[in-house]
Short mmCIF file of C-alpha atoms in Angstrom, two decimals:
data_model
loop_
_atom_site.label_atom_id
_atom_site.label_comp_id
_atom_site.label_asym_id
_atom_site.label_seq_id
_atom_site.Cartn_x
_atom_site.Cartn_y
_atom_site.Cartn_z
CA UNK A 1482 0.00 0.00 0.00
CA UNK A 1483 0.91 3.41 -0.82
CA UNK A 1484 1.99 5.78 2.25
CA UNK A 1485 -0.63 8.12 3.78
CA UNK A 1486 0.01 10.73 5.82
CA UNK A 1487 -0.89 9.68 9.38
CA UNK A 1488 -2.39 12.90 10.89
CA UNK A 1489 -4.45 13.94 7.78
CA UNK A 1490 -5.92 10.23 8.53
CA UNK A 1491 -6.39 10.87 12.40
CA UNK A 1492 -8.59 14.52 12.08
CA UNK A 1493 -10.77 12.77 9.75
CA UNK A 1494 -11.56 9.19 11.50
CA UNK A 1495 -12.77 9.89 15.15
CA UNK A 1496 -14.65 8.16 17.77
CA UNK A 1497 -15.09 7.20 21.36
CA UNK A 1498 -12.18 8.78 23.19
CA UNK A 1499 -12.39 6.57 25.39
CA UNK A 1500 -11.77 3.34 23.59
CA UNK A 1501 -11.47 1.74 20.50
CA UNK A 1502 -11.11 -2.20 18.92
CA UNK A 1503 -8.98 -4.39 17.27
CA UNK A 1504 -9.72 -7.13 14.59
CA UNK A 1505 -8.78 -10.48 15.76
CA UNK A 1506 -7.79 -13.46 13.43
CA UNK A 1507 -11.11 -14.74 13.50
CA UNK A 1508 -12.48 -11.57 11.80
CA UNK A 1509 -14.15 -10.49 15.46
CA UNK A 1510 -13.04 -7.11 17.28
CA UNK A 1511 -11.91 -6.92 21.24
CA UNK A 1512 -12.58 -3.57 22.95
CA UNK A 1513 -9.41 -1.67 23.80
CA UNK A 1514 -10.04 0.87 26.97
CA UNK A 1515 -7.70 3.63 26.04
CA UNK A 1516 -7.33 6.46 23.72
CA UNK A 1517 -6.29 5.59 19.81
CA UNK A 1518 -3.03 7.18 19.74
CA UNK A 1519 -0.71 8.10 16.28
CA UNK A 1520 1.66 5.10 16.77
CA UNK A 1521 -1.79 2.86 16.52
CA UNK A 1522 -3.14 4.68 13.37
CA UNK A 1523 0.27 4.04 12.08
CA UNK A 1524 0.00 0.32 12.64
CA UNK A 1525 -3.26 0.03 11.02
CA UNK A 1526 -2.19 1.80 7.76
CA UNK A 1527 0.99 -0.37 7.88
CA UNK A 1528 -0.75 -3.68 8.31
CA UNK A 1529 0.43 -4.34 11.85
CA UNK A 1530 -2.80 -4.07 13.33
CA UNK A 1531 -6.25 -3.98 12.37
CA UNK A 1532 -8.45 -1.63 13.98
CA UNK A 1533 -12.16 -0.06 14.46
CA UNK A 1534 -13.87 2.72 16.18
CA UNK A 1535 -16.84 3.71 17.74
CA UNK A 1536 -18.15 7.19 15.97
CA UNK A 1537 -20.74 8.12 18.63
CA UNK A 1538 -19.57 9.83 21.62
CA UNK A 1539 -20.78 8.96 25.08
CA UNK A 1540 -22.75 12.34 24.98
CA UNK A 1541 -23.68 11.09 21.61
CA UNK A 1542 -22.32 13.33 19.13
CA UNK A 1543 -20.48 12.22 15.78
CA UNK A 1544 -18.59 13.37 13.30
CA UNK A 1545 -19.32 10.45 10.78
CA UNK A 1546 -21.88 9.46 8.31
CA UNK A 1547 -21.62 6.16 6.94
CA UNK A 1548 -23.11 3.40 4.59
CA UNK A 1549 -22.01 -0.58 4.67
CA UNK A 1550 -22.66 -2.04 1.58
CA UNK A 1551 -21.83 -5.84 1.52
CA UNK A 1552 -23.95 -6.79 -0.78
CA UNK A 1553 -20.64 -7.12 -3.67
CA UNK A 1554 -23.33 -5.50 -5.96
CA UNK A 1555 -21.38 -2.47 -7.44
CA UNK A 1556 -24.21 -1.02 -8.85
CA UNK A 1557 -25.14 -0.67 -5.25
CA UNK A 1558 -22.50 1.67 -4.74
CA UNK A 1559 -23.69 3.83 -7.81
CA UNK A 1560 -27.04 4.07 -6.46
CA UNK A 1561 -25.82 5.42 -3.15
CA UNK A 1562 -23.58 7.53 -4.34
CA UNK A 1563 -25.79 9.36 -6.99
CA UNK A 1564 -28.05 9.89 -4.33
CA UNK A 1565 -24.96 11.37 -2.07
CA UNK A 1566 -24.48 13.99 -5.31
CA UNK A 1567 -27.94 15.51 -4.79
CA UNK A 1568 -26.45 17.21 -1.38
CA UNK A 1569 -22.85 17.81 -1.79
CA UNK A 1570 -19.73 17.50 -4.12
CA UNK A 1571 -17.86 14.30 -5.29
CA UNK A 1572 -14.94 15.42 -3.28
CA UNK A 1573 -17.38 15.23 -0.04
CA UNK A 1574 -17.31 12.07 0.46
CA UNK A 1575 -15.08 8.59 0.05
CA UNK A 1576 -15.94 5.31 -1.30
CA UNK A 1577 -13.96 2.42 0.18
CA UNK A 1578 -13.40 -1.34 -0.84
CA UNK A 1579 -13.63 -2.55 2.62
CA UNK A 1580 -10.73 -5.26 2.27
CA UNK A 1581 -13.57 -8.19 1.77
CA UNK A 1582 -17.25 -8.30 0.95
CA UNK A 1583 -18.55 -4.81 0.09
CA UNK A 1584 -18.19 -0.74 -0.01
CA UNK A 1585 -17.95 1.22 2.79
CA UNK A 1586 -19.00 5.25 1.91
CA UNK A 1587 -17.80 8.05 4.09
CA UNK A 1588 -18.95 11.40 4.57
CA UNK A 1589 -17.09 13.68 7.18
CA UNK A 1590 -19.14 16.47 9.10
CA UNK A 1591 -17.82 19.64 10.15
CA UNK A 1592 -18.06 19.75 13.53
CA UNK A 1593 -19.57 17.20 16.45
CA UNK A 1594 -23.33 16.66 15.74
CA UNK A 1595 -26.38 14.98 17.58
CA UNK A 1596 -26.27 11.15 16.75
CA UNK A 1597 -30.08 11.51 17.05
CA UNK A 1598 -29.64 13.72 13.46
CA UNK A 1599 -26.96 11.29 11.72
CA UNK A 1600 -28.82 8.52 12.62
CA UNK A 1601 -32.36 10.22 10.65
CA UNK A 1602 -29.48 11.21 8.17
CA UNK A 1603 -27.98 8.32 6.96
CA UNK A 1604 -31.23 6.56 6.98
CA UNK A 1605 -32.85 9.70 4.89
CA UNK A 1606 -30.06 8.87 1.91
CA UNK A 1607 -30.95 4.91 1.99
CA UNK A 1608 -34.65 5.95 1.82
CA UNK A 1609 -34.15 8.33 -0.83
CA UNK A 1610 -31.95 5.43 -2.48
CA UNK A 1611 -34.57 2.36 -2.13
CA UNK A 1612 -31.65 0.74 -0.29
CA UNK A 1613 -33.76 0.67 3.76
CA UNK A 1614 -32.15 -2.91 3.87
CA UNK A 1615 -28.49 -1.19 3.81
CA UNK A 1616 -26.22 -1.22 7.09
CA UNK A 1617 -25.60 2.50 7.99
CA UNK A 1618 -23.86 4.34 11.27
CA UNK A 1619 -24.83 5.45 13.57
CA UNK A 1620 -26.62 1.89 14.06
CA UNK A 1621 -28.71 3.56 16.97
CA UNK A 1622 -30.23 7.04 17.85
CA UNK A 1623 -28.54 7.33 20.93
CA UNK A 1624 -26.34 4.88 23.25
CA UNK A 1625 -28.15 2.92 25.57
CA UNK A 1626 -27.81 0.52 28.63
CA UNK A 1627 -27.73 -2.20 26.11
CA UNK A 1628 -25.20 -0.47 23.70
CA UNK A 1629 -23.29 1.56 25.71
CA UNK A 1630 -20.77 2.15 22.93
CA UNK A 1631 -22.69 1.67 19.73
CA UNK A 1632 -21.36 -0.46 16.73
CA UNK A 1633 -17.98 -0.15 15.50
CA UNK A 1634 -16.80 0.23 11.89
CA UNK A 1635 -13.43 -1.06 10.85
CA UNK A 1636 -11.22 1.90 10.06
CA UNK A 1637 -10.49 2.15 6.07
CA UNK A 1638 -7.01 1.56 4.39
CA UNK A 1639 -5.94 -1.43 6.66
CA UNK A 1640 -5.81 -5.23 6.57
CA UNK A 1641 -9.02 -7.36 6.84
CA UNK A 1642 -7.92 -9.73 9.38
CA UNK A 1643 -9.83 -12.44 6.62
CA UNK A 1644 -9.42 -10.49 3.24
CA UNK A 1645 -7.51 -8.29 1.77
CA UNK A 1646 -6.49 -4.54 2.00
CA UNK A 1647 -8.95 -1.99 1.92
CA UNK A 1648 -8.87 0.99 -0.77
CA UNK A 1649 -10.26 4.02 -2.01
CA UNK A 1650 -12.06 3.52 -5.06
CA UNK A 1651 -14.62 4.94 -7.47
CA UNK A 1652 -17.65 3.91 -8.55
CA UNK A 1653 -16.26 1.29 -11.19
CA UNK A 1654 -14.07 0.17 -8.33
CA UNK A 1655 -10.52 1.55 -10.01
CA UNK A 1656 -7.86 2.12 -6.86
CA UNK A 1657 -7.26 5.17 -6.18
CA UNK A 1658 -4.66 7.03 -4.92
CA UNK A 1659 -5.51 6.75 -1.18
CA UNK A 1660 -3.16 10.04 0.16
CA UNK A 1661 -4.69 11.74 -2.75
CA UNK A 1662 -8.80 10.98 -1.54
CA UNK A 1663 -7.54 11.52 1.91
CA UNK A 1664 -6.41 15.15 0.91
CA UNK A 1665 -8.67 16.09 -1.25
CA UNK A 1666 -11.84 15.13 0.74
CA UNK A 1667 -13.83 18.01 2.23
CA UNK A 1668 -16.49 17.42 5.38
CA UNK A 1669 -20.00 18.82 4.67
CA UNK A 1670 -20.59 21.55 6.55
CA UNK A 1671 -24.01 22.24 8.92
CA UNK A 1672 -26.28 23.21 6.17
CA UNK A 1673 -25.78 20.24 3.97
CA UNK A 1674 -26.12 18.01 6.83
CA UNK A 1675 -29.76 19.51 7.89
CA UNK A 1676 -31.04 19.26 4.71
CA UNK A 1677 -30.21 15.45 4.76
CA UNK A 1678 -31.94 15.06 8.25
CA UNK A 1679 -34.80 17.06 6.55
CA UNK A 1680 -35.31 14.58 4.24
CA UNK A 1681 -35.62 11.89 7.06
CA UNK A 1682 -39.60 9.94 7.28
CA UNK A 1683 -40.47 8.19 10.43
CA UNK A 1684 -41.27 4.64 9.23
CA UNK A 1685 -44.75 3.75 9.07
CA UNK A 1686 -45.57 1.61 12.04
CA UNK A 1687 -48.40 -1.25 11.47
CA UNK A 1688 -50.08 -2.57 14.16
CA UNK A 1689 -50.61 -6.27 14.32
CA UNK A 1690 -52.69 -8.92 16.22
CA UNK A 1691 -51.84 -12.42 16.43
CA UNK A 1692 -54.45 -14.81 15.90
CA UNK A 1693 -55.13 -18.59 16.58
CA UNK A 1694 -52.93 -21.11 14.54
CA UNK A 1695 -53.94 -21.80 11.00
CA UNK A 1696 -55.77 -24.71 10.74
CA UNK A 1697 -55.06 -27.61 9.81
CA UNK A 1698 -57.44 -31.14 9.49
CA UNK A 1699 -56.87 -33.01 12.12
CA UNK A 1700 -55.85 -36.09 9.94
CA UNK A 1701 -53.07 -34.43 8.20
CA UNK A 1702 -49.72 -34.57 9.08
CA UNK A 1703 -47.47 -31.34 8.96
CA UNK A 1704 -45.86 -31.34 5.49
CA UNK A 1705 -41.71 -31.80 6.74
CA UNK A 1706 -43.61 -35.01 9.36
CA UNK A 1707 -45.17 -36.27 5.82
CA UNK A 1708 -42.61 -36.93 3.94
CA UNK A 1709 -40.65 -38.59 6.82
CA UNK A 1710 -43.71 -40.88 5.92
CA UNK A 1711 -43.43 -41.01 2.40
CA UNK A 1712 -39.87 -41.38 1.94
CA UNK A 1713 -38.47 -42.80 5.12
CA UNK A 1714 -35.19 -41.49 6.87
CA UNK A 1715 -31.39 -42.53 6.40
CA UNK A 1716 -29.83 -44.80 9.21
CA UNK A 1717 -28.69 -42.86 11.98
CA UNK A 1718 -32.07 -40.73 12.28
CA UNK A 1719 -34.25 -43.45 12.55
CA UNK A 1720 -34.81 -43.44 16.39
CA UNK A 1721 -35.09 -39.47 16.45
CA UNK A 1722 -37.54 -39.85 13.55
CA UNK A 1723 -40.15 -42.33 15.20
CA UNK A 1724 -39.70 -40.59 18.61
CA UNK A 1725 -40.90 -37.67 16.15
CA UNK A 1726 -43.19 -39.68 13.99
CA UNK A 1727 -45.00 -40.69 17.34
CA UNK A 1728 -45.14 -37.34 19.01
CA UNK A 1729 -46.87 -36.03 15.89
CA UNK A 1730 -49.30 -39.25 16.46
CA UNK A 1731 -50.19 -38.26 19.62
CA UNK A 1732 -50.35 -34.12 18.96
CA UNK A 1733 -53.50 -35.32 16.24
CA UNK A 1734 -55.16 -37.09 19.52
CA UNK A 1735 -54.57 -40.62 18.16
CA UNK A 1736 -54.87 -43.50 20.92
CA UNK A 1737 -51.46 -45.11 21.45
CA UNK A 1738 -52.63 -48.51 19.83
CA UNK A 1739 -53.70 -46.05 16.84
CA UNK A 1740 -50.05 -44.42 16.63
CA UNK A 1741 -48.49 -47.85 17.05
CA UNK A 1742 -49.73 -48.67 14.05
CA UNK A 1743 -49.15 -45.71 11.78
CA UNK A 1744 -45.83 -45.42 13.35
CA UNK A 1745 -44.84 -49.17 12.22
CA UNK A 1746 -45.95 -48.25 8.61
CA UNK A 1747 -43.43 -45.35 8.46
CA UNK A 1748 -40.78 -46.88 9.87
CA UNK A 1749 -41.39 -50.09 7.53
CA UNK A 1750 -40.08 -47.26 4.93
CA UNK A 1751 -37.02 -46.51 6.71
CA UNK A 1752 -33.75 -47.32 5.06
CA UNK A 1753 -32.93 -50.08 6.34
CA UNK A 1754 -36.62 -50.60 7.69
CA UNK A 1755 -37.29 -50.23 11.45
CA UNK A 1756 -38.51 -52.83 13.66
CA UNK A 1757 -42.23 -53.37 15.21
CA UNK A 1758 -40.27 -53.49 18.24
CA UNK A 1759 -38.30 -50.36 17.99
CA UNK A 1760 -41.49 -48.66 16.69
CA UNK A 1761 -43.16 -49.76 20.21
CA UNK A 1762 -40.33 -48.43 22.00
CA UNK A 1763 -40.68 -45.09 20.30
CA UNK A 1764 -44.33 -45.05 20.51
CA UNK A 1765 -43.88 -45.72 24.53
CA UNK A 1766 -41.82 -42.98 25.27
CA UNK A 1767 -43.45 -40.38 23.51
CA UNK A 1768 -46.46 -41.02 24.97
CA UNK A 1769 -45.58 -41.18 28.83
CA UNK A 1770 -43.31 -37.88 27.56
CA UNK A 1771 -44.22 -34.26 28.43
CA UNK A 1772 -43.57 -33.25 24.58
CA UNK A 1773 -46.49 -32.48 22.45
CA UNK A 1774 -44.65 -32.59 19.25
CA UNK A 1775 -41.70 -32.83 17.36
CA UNK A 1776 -39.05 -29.87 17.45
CA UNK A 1777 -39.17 -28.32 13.97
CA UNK A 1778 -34.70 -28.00 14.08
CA UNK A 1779 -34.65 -31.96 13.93
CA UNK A 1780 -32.05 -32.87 11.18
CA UNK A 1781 -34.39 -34.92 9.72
CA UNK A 1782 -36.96 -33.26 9.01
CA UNK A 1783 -34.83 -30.42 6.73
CA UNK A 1784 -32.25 -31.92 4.59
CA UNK A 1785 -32.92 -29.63 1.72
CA UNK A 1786 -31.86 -25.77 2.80
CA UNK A 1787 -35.20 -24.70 3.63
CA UNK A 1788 -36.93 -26.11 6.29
CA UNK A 1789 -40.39 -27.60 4.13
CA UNK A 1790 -43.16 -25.59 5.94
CA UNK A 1791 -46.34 -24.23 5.18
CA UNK A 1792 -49.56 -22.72 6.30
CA UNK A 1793 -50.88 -25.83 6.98
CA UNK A 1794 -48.22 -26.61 9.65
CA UNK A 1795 -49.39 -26.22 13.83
CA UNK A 1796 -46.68 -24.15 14.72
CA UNK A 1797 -47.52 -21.45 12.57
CA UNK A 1798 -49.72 -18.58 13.91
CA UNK A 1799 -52.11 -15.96 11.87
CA UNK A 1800 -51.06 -12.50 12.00
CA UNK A 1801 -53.21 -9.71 10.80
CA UNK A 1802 -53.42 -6.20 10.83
CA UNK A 1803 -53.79 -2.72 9.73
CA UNK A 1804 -51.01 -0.01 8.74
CA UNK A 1805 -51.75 2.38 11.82
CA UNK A 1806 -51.98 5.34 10.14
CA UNK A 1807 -55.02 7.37 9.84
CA UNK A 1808 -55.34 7.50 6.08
CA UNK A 1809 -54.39 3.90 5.38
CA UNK A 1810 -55.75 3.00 2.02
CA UNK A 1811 -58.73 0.75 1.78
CA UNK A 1812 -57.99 -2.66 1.49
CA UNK A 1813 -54.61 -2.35 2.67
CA UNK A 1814 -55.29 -5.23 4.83
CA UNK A 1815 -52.11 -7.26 6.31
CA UNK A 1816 -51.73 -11.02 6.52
CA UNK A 1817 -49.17 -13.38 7.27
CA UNK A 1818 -47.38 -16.39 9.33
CA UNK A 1819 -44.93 -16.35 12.04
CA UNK A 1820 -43.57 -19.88 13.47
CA UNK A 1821 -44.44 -19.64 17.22
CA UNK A 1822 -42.21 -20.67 19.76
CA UNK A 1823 -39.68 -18.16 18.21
CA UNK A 1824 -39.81 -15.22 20.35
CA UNK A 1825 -42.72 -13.58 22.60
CA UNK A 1826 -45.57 -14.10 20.47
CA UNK A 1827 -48.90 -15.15 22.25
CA UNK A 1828 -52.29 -15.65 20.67
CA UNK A 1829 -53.89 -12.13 21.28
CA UNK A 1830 -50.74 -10.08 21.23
CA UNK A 1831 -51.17 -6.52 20.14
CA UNK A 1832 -47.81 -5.36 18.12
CA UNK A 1833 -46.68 -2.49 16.86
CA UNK A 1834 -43.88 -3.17 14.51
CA UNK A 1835 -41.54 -0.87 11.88
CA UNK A 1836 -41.30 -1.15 8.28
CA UNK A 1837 -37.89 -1.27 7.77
CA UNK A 1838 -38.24 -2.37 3.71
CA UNK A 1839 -40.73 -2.08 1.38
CA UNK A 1840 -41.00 -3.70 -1.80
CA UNK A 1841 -43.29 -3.90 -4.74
CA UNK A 1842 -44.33 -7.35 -6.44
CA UNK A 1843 -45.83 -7.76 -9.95
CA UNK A 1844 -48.76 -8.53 -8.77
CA UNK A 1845 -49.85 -5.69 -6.84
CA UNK A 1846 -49.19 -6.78 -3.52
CA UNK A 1847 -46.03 -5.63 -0.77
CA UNK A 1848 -43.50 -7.63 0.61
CA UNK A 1849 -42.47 -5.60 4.22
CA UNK A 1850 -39.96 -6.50 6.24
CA UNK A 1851 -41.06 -5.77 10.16
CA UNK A 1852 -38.96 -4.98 13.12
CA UNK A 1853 -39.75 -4.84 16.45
CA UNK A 1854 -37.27 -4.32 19.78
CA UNK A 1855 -39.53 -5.71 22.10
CA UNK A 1856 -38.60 -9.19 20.81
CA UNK A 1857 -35.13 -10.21 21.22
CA UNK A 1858 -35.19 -13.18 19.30
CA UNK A 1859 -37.85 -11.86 16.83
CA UNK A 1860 -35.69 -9.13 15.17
CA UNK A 1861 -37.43 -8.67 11.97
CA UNK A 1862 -40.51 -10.75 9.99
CA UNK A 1863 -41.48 -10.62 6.29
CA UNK A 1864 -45.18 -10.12 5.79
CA UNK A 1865 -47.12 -9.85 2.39
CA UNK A 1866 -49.52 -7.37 2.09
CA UNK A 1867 -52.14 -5.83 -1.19
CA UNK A 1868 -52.06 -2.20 -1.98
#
């Protein structure tokens, strides 16, 4: 790599004070309680060290805009950057090649701003761009108890601990001349960076209530327990799978003597065949068991990518709703699945969630993706909806 100058690189890349992180080999970062001094830029630029920082202050102010694209689509990158040119120069802001997966784009601010502001700006470009589903920093509004130093971003220019080195590049991803971009580069100044935050729209939130499962006759099998059925299971699943087979049995209400012998026909398609016996055995334990079912991350049930679900399957619940807005368009209706046992979903939950990506099909319905905080485990669902 071609030498930079080390302090032009230091007034433009700050953070925390207070701390700052270093890439280990396994690609993951461990927090570093001191300030980043010149001798540790140095080391990053050289390759002797990788490191990140935190750009939100703990009285959350920034000086840094930025936009994580990793999706290796370099149009992408055009898309974001054409929407940059609307609000300032070419030589206000930077596009990187982050050393592995994607583009990282820069844009320095003047002074220390409120992260509440970056935060609606950064997210004003991507919805001006049709790119919500984009990374962007600051990650958060403000720090909290949970995130008491916001997410890092890997400085530019050094190593990727499991790729290459990172670059300065344009939009048809030439190298540039890193000491040159570095110089040349010019922070937007207070005006530019209000309109941005102008431009900012609150998502729309929808408000959604969780019905009763979808139903489901009581003879029918869910579709991934089915073809257990119809095409048996390798050995080395076959006890799992009639412990399964005969949970499922029993979930329908079938008598034991009744599960018996549906459970011996499946297994008589197992490869090599199971037993009468072992299908007994099976059938015994799941029914003196506390389980009402089989666990949907059983290994044999999935051996294609995709787990082979559908509306017809018990674990799925109805959702339903309305966009809660006051002019919400007739019709608008939403309705959907959610696999329960995934999160803090009851039947008769009340939800208010974000729309954190919209997207139009051909046939005149919406795909949104939904977020909501409340559920840890339940970060974001994908919900169909017609316009």
């Amino acid at each position: 790599m071609e030498s930079v100058d080390v302090s032009t690189f230091m007034g433009l890349f700050q953070g925390n004070p207070q701390v700052f992180a270093e890439q280990i080999t396994d690609g993951s970062y461990r927090p570093i309680e001191r300030t980043m001094r010149w001798k540790d830029y140095q080391d990053h630029l050289e390759g002797e060290a990788t490191y990140g920082i935190y750009p939100v202050l703990p009285n959350n102010l920034t000086m840094l805009l930025v936009w994580d694209i990793d999706t290796g689509n370099l149009g992408h990158v055009e898309r974001l950057a054409d929407t940059l040119d609307l609000f300032m120069d070419e030589d206000q802001y930077l596009i990187e090649f982050s050393g592995r997966k994607g583009w990282h784009l820069w844009v320095f601010l003047d002074d220390w701003y409120s992260s509440i502001a970056a935060y609606r700006a950064v997210r004003a470009v991507l919805q001006l761009a049709k790119m919500e589903g984009t990374e962007a920093y600051p990650k958060q509004p403000e720090l909290s108890p949970s995130k008491p130093l916001g997410n890092l971003i890997k400085l530019p220019l050094g190593k990727h601990k499991l790729g290459n080195w990172s670059y300065f590049t344009n939009r048809a991803n030439a190298h540039l001349n890193n000491q040159a971009e570095l110089s040349d580069t010019r922070p937007i100044d207070g005006e530019i960076f209000a309109a941005l935050v102008a431009e900012y729209h609150e998502p729309q939130a929808i408000e959604l209530n969780v019905g009763r499962p979808l139903d489901r006759p009581p003879d029918q099998l869910p579709p991934c327990m089915q073809r257990v059925f119809d095409n048996g299971v390798e050995q080395g699943s076959r006890h799992d799978a009639l412990f399964g087979y005969a949970l499922e049995c029993k979930n329908r209400g079938l008598d034991e003597a009744a599960a018996l012998e549906e459970t011996v026909n499946a297994g008589s398609r197992f490869s090599p065949p199971a037993t009468e016996a072992q299908a007994a055995q099976r059938v015994r334990s799941a029914y003196q068991s506390e389980f009402s079912g089989v666990k949907c991350s059983q290994p044999y049930l999935h051996r294609e990518p995709n787990p082979l679900c559908s509306k017809l399957c018990s674990r799925y619940v109805a959702i339903e709703g309305m966009p809660a807005t006051d002019d919400a368009p007739e019709g608008s209706a939403i309705r959907g699945q959610r696999r329960a046992g995934q999160g803090e979903i009851n039947q008769g939950d009340s939800l208010t969630f974000e729309v954190v990506l919209r997207k139009s099909l051909d046939d005149g319905r919406i795909r949104l993706l939904l977020e909501n905080d409340r559920i840890p485990d339940l970060v974001k669902i994908e919900l169909e909806a017609y316009e």
